[in-house]
GROMACS .gro file of C-alpha atoms in nm:
model
  352
    1MET     CA    1  -0.701  -0.200  -4.476
    2ASN     CA    2  -0.933  -0.497  -4.426
    3ARG     CA    3  -0.901  -0.790  -4.185
    4ALA     CA    4  -0.712  -1.012  -4.429
    5GLU     CA    5  -0.459  -0.738  -4.503
    6VAL     CA    6  -0.401  -0.678  -4.132
    7LEU     CA    7  -0.338  -1.049  -4.070
    8ARG     CA    8  -0.104  -1.060  -4.369
    9HIS     CA    9   0.099  -0.773  -4.219
   10VAL     CA   10   0.114  -0.963  -3.891
   11GLN     CA   11   0.233  -1.282  -4.060
   12ASN     CA   12   0.500  -1.087  -4.252
   13ALA     CA   13   0.613  -0.898  -3.937
   14GLU     CA   14   0.520  -0.568  -4.100
   15PRO     CA   15   0.394  -0.271  -3.895
   16VAL     CA   16   0.032  -0.160  -3.910
   17MET     CA   17   0.040   0.220  -3.920
   18GLY     CA   18  -0.241   0.475  -3.886
   19GLN     CA   19  -0.522   0.233  -3.968
   20ASP     CA   20  -0.886   0.251  -3.860
   21LEU     CA   21  -0.967  -0.105  -3.756
   22SER     CA   22  -1.303  -0.019  -3.599
   23GLY     CA   23  -1.571  -0.285  -3.607
   24MET     CA   24  -1.341  -0.557  -3.737
   25ASP     CA   25  -1.348  -0.912  -3.601
   26PHE     CA   26  -1.015  -1.039  -3.467
   27GLU     CA   27  -1.157  -1.288  -3.216
   28GLY     CA   28  -0.895  -1.553  -3.139
   29ALA     CA   29  -0.659  -1.401  -3.396
   30ASP     CA   30  -0.281  -1.411  -3.373
   31LEU     CA   31  -0.177  -1.044  -3.353
   32SER     CA   32   0.154  -1.111  -3.181
   33ALA     CA   33   0.495  -0.952  -3.242
   34THR     CA   34   0.346  -0.664  -3.440
   35LEU     CA   35   0.377  -0.285  -3.419
   36PHE     CA   36   0.040  -0.110  -3.425
   37ASP     CA   37   0.107   0.264  -3.444
   38GLY     CA   38  -0.173   0.523  -3.443
   39CYS     CA   39  -0.449   0.267  -3.500
   40THR     CA   40  -0.812   0.294  -3.389
   41PHE     CA   41  -0.994  -0.007  -3.243
   42GLN     CA   42  -1.346   0.126  -3.186
   43GLY     CA   43  -1.596  -0.154  -3.134
   44THR     CA   44  -1.336  -0.403  -3.254
   45ARG     CA   45  -1.395  -0.764  -3.146
   46MET     CA   46  -1.065  -0.904  -3.015
   47ALA     CA   47  -1.175  -1.158  -2.753
   48GLY     CA   48  -0.916  -1.434  -2.717
   49ALA     CA   49  -0.667  -1.255  -2.942
   50ASP     CA   50  -0.294  -1.301  -2.886
   51LEU     CA   51  -0.113  -0.966  -2.849
   52SER     CA   52   0.207  -1.115  -2.710
   53ALA     CA   53   0.527  -0.920  -2.787
   54SER     CA   54   0.326  -0.659  -2.977
   55GLN     CA   55   0.370  -0.283  -2.939
   56LEU     CA   56   0.060  -0.065  -2.945
   57VAL     CA   57   0.173   0.295  -2.981
   58ARG     CA   58  -0.062   0.594  -2.978
   59CYS     CA   59  -0.359   0.366  -3.040
   60ASN     CA   60  -0.721   0.429  -2.944
   61PHE     CA   61  -0.935   0.152  -2.793
   62VAL     CA   62  -1.305   0.242  -2.754
   63ARG     CA   63  -1.571  -0.013  -2.654
   64THR     CA   64  -1.328  -0.285  -2.755
   65ASP     CA   65  -1.375  -0.646  -2.644
   66LEU     CA   66  -1.037  -0.789  -2.540
   67GLY     CA   67  -1.176  -1.053  -2.306
   68ASP     CA   68  -0.955  -1.359  -2.248
   69CYS     CA   69  -0.677  -1.208  -2.459
   70ARG     CA   70  -0.307  -1.285  -2.408
   71ALA     CA   71  -0.060  -1.002  -2.359
   72PHE     CA   72   0.281  -1.150  -2.280
   73GLY     CA   73   0.561  -0.897  -2.324
   74THR     CA   74   0.313  -0.647  -2.469
   75THR     CA   75   0.374  -0.271  -2.458
   76PHE     CA   76   0.100  -0.007  -2.461
   77PHE     CA   77   0.251   0.340  -2.514
   78GLU     CA   78   0.050   0.665  -2.517
   79THR     CA   79  -0.260   0.457  -2.582
   80ARG     CA   80  -0.614   0.547  -2.475
   81PHE     CA   81  -0.864   0.301  -2.328
   82GLU     CA   82  -1.231   0.396  -2.304
   83ARG     CA   83  -1.492   0.142  -2.190
   84VAL     CA   84  -1.265  -0.146  -2.286
   85VAL     CA   85  -1.338  -0.500  -2.164
   86MET     CA   86  -1.034  -0.716  -2.087
   87VAL     CA   87  -1.210  -0.962  -1.856
   88GLY     CA   88  -1.021  -1.285  -1.789
   89ALA     CA   89  -0.713  -1.166  -1.974
   90GLN     CA   90  -0.362  -1.296  -1.908
   91LEU     CA   91  -0.094  -1.026  -1.886
   92ASN     CA   92   0.268  -1.112  -1.823
   93ASN     CA   93   0.567  -0.879  -1.846
   94ALA     CA   94   0.337  -0.617  -1.998
   95SER     CA   95   0.368  -0.240  -1.963
   96PHE     CA   96   0.135   0.059  -1.987
   97PHE     CA   97   0.339   0.377  -2.032
   98GLN     CA   98   0.184   0.726  -2.048
   99CYS     CA   99  -0.157   0.576  -2.124
  100ALA     CA  100  -0.497   0.740  -2.065
  101ILE     CA  101  -0.725   0.487  -1.898
  102ALA     CA  102  -1.081   0.622  -1.899
  103GLY     CA  103  -1.239   0.280  -1.855
  104LEU     CA  104  -1.060  -0.055  -1.856
  105ALA     CA  105  -1.211  -0.369  -1.702
  106LEU     CA  106  -0.951  -0.629  -1.605
  107THR     CA  107  -1.201  -0.815  -1.388
  108GLY     CA  108  -1.093  -1.171  -1.313
  109SER     CA  109  -0.768  -1.125  -1.504
  110THR     CA  110  -0.422  -1.251  -1.413
  111LEU     CA  111  -0.145  -0.991  -1.409
  112ASP     CA  112   0.214  -1.095  -1.344
  113PHE     CA  113   0.500  -0.847  -1.369
  114VAL     CA  114   0.288  -0.567  -1.518
  115THR     CA  115   0.383  -0.198  -1.499
  116PHE     CA  116   0.166   0.113  -1.515
  117SER     CA  117   0.394   0.417  -1.542
  118GLN     CA  118   0.301   0.785  -1.583
  119CYS     CA  119  -0.056   0.690  -1.672
  120THR     CA  120  -0.373   0.890  -1.614
  121VAL     CA  121  -0.620   0.648  -1.459
  122ASP     CA  122  -0.983   0.759  -1.433
  123LYS     CA  123  -1.149   0.419  -1.409
  124LEU     CA  124  -0.972   0.084  -1.381
  125LEU     CA  125  -1.130  -0.239  -1.258
  126PHE     CA  126  -0.924  -0.516  -1.097
  127LYS     CA  127  -1.219  -0.686  -0.929
  128ASP     CA  128  -1.147  -1.056  -0.855
  129ALA     CA  129  -0.812  -1.024  -1.034
  130ALA     CA  130  -0.483  -1.184  -0.931
  131LEU     CA  131  -0.206  -0.922  -0.929
  132GLU     CA  132   0.153  -1.028  -0.867
  133LYS     CA  133   0.459  -0.809  -0.914
  134VAL     CA  134   0.239  -0.526  -1.043
  135THR     CA  135   0.385  -0.175  -1.027
  136MET     CA  136   0.194   0.151  -1.048
  137ALA     CA  137   0.426   0.451  -1.031
  138SER     CA  138   0.397   0.823  -1.108
  139CYS     CA  139   0.034   0.775  -1.210
  140THR     CA  140  -0.256   1.015  -1.167
  141THR     CA  141  -0.531   0.799  -1.022
  142ALA     CA  142  -0.904   0.837  -0.961
  143MET     CA  143  -1.125   0.528  -0.924
  144ILE     CA  144  -0.958   0.187  -0.915
  145ASP     CA  145  -1.161  -0.114  -0.802
  146PHE     CA  146  -0.950  -0.376  -0.621
  147SER     CA  147  -1.253  -0.552  -0.471
  148ALA     CA  148  -1.184  -0.920  -0.390
  149ALA     CA  149  -0.850  -0.897  -0.572
  150THR     CA  150  -0.523  -1.041  -0.443
  151LEU     CA  151  -0.221  -0.810  -0.442
  152GLU     CA  152   0.109  -0.986  -0.396
  153ARG     CA  153   0.464  -0.848  -0.419
  154SER     CA  154   0.327  -0.536  -0.584
  155VAL     CA  155   0.410  -0.165  -0.565
  156LEU     CA  156   0.168   0.129  -0.560
  157LEU     CA  157   0.412   0.418  -0.531
  158GLU     CA  158   0.294   0.769  -0.438
  159CYS     CA  159  -0.058   0.695  -0.563
  160ASP     CA  160  -0.376   0.873  -0.453
  161LEU     CA  161  -0.592   0.576  -0.351
  162ARG     CA  162  -0.862   0.765  -0.159
  163HIS     CA  163  -1.127   0.686  -0.421
  164CYS     CA  164  -1.030   0.322  -0.470
  165LYS     CA  165  -1.236   0.023  -0.359
  166PHE     CA  166  -1.068  -0.239  -0.139
  167GLU     CA  167  -1.359  -0.454  -0.021
  168GLY     CA  168  -1.221  -0.803   0.034
  169THR     CA  169  -0.877  -0.721  -0.108
  170ALA     CA  170  -0.588  -0.932   0.025
  171PHE     CA  171  -0.243  -0.768   0.051
  172SER     CA  172   0.082  -0.963   0.083
  173ASN     CA  173   0.427  -0.805   0.055
  174VAL     CA  174   0.280  -0.491  -0.101
  175VAL     CA  175   0.458  -0.154  -0.107
  176LEU     CA  176   0.235   0.152  -0.060
  177VAL     CA  177   0.513   0.401   0.006
  178LYS     CA  178   0.394   0.764   0.022
  179SER     CA  179   0.051   0.670  -0.111
  180ASN     CA  180  -0.264   0.848   0.009
  181LEU     CA  181  -0.533   0.630   0.168
  182ALA     CA  182  -0.667   0.889   0.413
  183GLY     CA  183  -1.007   0.796   0.554
  184LYS     CA  184  -1.023   0.449   0.394
  185LYS     CA  185  -1.218   0.171   0.568
  186LEU     CA  186  -0.977  -0.123   0.584
  187ALA     CA  187  -1.117  -0.312   0.883
  188HIS     CA  188  -1.071  -0.692   0.883
  189HIS     CA  189  -0.827  -0.675   0.589
  190SER     CA  190  -0.500  -0.867   0.574
  191PHE     CA  191  -0.180  -0.667   0.519
  192VAL     CA  192   0.101  -0.919   0.562
  193ASN     CA  193   0.444  -0.754   0.540
  194THR     CA  194   0.291  -0.446   0.378
  195GLN     CA  195   0.501  -0.128   0.356
  196PHE     CA  196   0.313   0.194   0.441
  197ILE     CA  197   0.629   0.404   0.479
  198GLY     CA  198   0.548   0.776   0.461
  199ALA     CA  199   0.186   0.707   0.360
  200ASP     CA  200  -0.107   0.935   0.445
  201LEU     CA  201  -0.338   0.714   0.653
  202ARG     CA  202  -0.512   0.980   0.860
  203GLY     CA  203  -0.849   0.860   0.985
  204CYS     CA  204  -0.808   0.512   0.834
  205ASP     CA  205  -0.992   0.223   0.997
  206PHE     CA  206  -0.768  -0.083   1.051
  207SER     CA  207  -0.994  -0.234   1.318
  208GLN     CA  208  -0.938  -0.610   1.350
  209ALA     CA  209  -0.703  -0.600   1.051
  210ARG     CA  210  -0.414  -0.845   1.032
  211ILE     CA  211  -0.104  -0.629   0.992
  212ALA     CA  212   0.175  -0.846   1.128
  213GLN     CA  213   0.518  -0.702   1.044
  214ALA     CA  214   0.362  -0.413   0.852
  215ASN     CA  215   0.582  -0.104   0.829
  216PHE     CA  216   0.424   0.235   0.906
  217GLN     CA  217   0.751   0.424   0.950
  218GLY     CA  218   0.697   0.798   0.913
  219ALA     CA  219   0.332   0.747   0.820
  220GLN     CA  220   0.056   0.994   0.906
  221LEU     CA  221  -0.190   0.803   1.125
  222ALA     CA  222  -0.364   1.077   1.322
  223GLU     CA  223  -0.708   0.961   1.444
  224ALA     CA  224  -0.662   0.620   1.279
  225ARG     CA  225  -0.837   0.320   1.435
  226PHE     CA  226  -0.662  -0.007   1.519
  227GLU     CA  227  -0.904  -0.160   1.770
  228LYS     CA  228  -0.837  -0.534   1.808
  229ALA     CA  229  -0.589  -0.526   1.521
  230HIS     CA  230  -0.339  -0.813   1.507
  231ALA     CA  231  -0.008  -0.634   1.459
  232PRO     CA  232   0.285  -0.818   1.620
  233ASN     CA  233   0.625  -0.684   1.513
  234ALA     CA  234   0.462  -0.393   1.331
  235ILE     CA  235   0.679  -0.083   1.287
  236PHE     CA  236   0.544   0.263   1.376
  237MET     CA  237   0.883   0.429   1.406
  238GLU     CA  238   0.860   0.811   1.376
  239ALA     CA  239   0.494   0.782   1.275
  240ASP     CA  240   0.231   1.037   1.379
  241VAL     CA  241  -0.036   0.842   1.569
  242SER     CA  242  -0.188   1.144   1.743
  243GLY     CA  243  -0.531   1.058   1.880
  244ALA     CA  244  -0.520   0.712   1.721
  245CYS     CA  245  -0.698   0.421   1.892
  246PHE     CA  246  -0.522   0.088   1.949
  247ASP     CA  247  -0.755  -0.046   2.218
  248HIS     CA  248  -0.728  -0.426   2.268
  249ALA     CA  249  -0.480  -0.454   1.979
  250VAL     CA  250  -0.204  -0.717   1.970
  251LEU     CA  251   0.120  -0.520   1.933
  252ARG     CA  252   0.378  -0.760   2.076
  253GLN     CA  253   0.730  -0.642   1.997
  254ALA     CA  254   0.593  -0.351   1.793
  255ILE     CA  255   0.830  -0.057   1.745
  256PHE     CA  256   0.706   0.295   1.826
  257ALA     CA  257   1.053   0.451   1.861
  258GLY     CA  258   1.036   0.823   1.792
  259ALA     CA  259   0.660   0.809   1.730
  260ARG     CA  260   0.435   1.105   1.811
  261ALA     CA  261   0.136   0.973   2.002
  262PRO     CA  262  -0.029   1.251   2.205
  263ARG     CA  263  -0.375   1.149   2.329
  264ALA     CA  264  -0.344   0.807   2.161
  265SER     CA  265  -0.534   0.523   2.328
  266PHE     CA  266  -0.392   0.175   2.393
  267ARG     CA  267  -0.642   0.046   2.649
  268SER     CA  268  -0.583  -0.324   2.731
  269ALA     CA  269  -0.347  -0.364   2.434
  270ASP     CA  270  -0.081  -0.634   2.427
  271LEU     CA  271   0.242  -0.432   2.414
  272TYR     CA  272   0.475  -0.701   2.543
  273GLN     CA  273   0.839  -0.609   2.472
  274SER     CA  274   0.738  -0.309   2.258
  275ASN     CA  275   0.987  -0.029   2.198
  276TRP     CA  276   0.898   0.336   2.271
  277ALA     CA  277   1.244   0.493   2.281
  278ASN     CA  278   1.220   0.872   2.231
  279ALA     CA  279   0.846   0.849   2.166
  280VAL     CA  280   0.624   1.144   2.258
  281LEU     CA  281   0.308   1.029   2.442
  282PRO     CA  282   0.165   1.322   2.641
  283GLY     CA  283  -0.185   1.237   2.759
  284ALA     CA  284  -0.173   0.888   2.606
  285VAL     CA  285  -0.385   0.614   2.764
  286LEU     CA  286  -0.205   0.285   2.828
  287SER     CA  287  -0.428   0.160   3.106
  288GLY     CA  288  -0.464  -0.215   3.143
  289CYS     CA  289  -0.185  -0.286   2.893
  290ASP     CA  290   0.074  -0.558   2.906
  291LEU     CA  291   0.395  -0.355   2.907
  292THR     CA  292   0.620  -0.636   3.023
  293TYR     CA  293   0.977  -0.568   2.907
  294ALA     CA  294   0.863  -0.259   2.713
  295ASP     CA  295   1.133   0.005   2.659
  296PHE     CA  296   1.035   0.370   2.721
  297SER     CA  297   1.389   0.509   2.729
  298HIS     CA  298   1.384   0.888   2.687
  299ALA     CA  299   1.009   0.883   2.613
  300ASP     CA  300   0.774   1.167   2.708
  301LEU     CA  301   0.496   1.019   2.924
  302SER     CA  302   0.364   1.348   3.058
  303GLN     CA  303   0.006   1.310   3.187
  304ALA     CA  304  -0.006   0.953   3.050
  305ASP     CA  305  -0.243   0.703   3.212
  306LEU     CA  306  -0.069   0.372   3.286
  307ARG     CA  307  -0.300   0.257   3.563
  308GLY     CA  308  -0.355  -0.117   3.566
  309ALA     CA  309  -0.074  -0.175   3.317
  310GLN     CA  310   0.163  -0.465   3.381
  311MET     CA  311   0.511  -0.313   3.394
  312PHE     CA  312   0.735  -0.602   3.495
  313ARG     CA  313   1.088  -0.492   3.400
  314ALA     CA  314   0.954  -0.220   3.171
  315LYS     CA  315   1.238   0.025   3.109
  316LEU     CA  316   1.173   0.382   3.224
  317HIS     CA  317   1.524   0.511   3.166
  318ALA     CA  318   1.537   0.893   3.148
  319VAL     CA  319   1.162   0.928   3.088
  320THR     CA  320   0.982   1.260   3.120
  321ASP     CA  321   0.661   1.185   3.308
  322PRO     CA  322   0.515   1.472   3.515
  323GLY     CA  323   0.153   1.395   3.593
  324ALA     CA  324   0.177   1.035   3.470
  325GLN     CA  325  -0.027   0.779   3.663
  326TYR     CA  326   0.112   0.432   3.747
  327THR     CA  327  -0.004   0.140   3.960
  328ASP     CA  328   0.280  -0.106   3.884
  329ARG     CA  329   0.583   0.121   3.869
  330PRO     CA  330   0.771  -0.062   4.148
  331ARG     CA  331   0.823  -0.358   3.912
  332ALA     CA  332   0.960  -0.137   3.635
  333LEU     CA  333   1.327  -0.051   3.582
  334GLU     CA  334   1.415   0.309   3.661
  335SER     CA  335   1.696   0.515   3.508
  336GLU     CA  336   2.042   0.358   3.515
  337PRO     CA  337   2.270   0.618   3.679
  338GLU     CA  338   2.587   0.510   3.498
  339LEU     CA  339   2.415   0.502   3.160
  340LEU     CA  340   2.251   0.838   3.225
  341ALA     CA  341   2.585   0.991   3.322
  342ALA     CA  342   2.744   0.853   3.006
  343GLU     CA  343   2.463   0.994   2.792
  344GLN     CA  344   2.498   1.335   2.953
  345TRP     CA  345   2.875   1.345   2.928
  346ARG     CA  346   3.021   1.622   2.716
  347PRO     CA  347   3.389   1.683   2.643
  348VAL     CA  348   3.551   1.963   2.838
  349PRO     CA  349   3.635   2.255   2.605
  350LEU     CA  350   4.005   2.307   2.559
  351PRO     CA  351   4.137   2.633   2.708
  352GLY     CA  352   4.199   2.927   2.481
   0.00000   0.00000   0.00000
């Protein structure tokens, strides 16, 4: 099949099946609303082509130029991409399902409501791209370059992102639930309203990052670094922050309820009105902190260092604190006898 025959099939809404279209020139061509099944596009020139509403099933793209193409409502199913250039492309309501991506450059592209599902991703470039409502789920991932990209209202679900590049990436309302970013350097980044629930963030560097209202519930954060991070209203509920460093961080009204924080450091952090109910903090360092109105109800503060911390009306109800060191405890609120009695009340067993 030659170029003219392909375009005739497109115009007549006829499928293009099992064709080798290698080396052909479809620059700026209208290839929309067409089924391409089992076709090969090796070295094919498709810059500026319109693939809107087309379905590309079991196709093979190798060294293909798709720069500045349009893919609105396009579906790629079981399709392979190898060293494919899609720079400056516009993708809207597009989906990649069970695709093998061995090299796809979407540098500077705009992606809106795009889904990658059950794909094998070896090399994918989103550098300088604008990604909104992008979902990547159940994918096997290797190297993805998000450098200088903007991620907004997007989902990266259970993805291994340890080999990804995030230099200059901006995150807003992004879901990274159960994803693996262990050891990543994310200092100075912005993570507004980002969800890290259940994520593996061990050893990550969030120093001076802006993580207001970020959610780290149940995340693994052992040995992570948050020095001078701006994290008001952040949620660390039931997270493991063992040995993590939050020195000089802004954590006003942050929630650490049920968190495990042995040996964690919060030197001179702003923890105004923070919540530590049932948290475990043996050996933690909270010296020089602002703990005004903080709630440590039922927390374990064994061997904790709270010297120099401001504790005006901080709640120490039913804490466990052998060996803890305080200098401002007189201004804190001790256990409430009536509340403690109510919490310890148990019904009397009925006789017989």
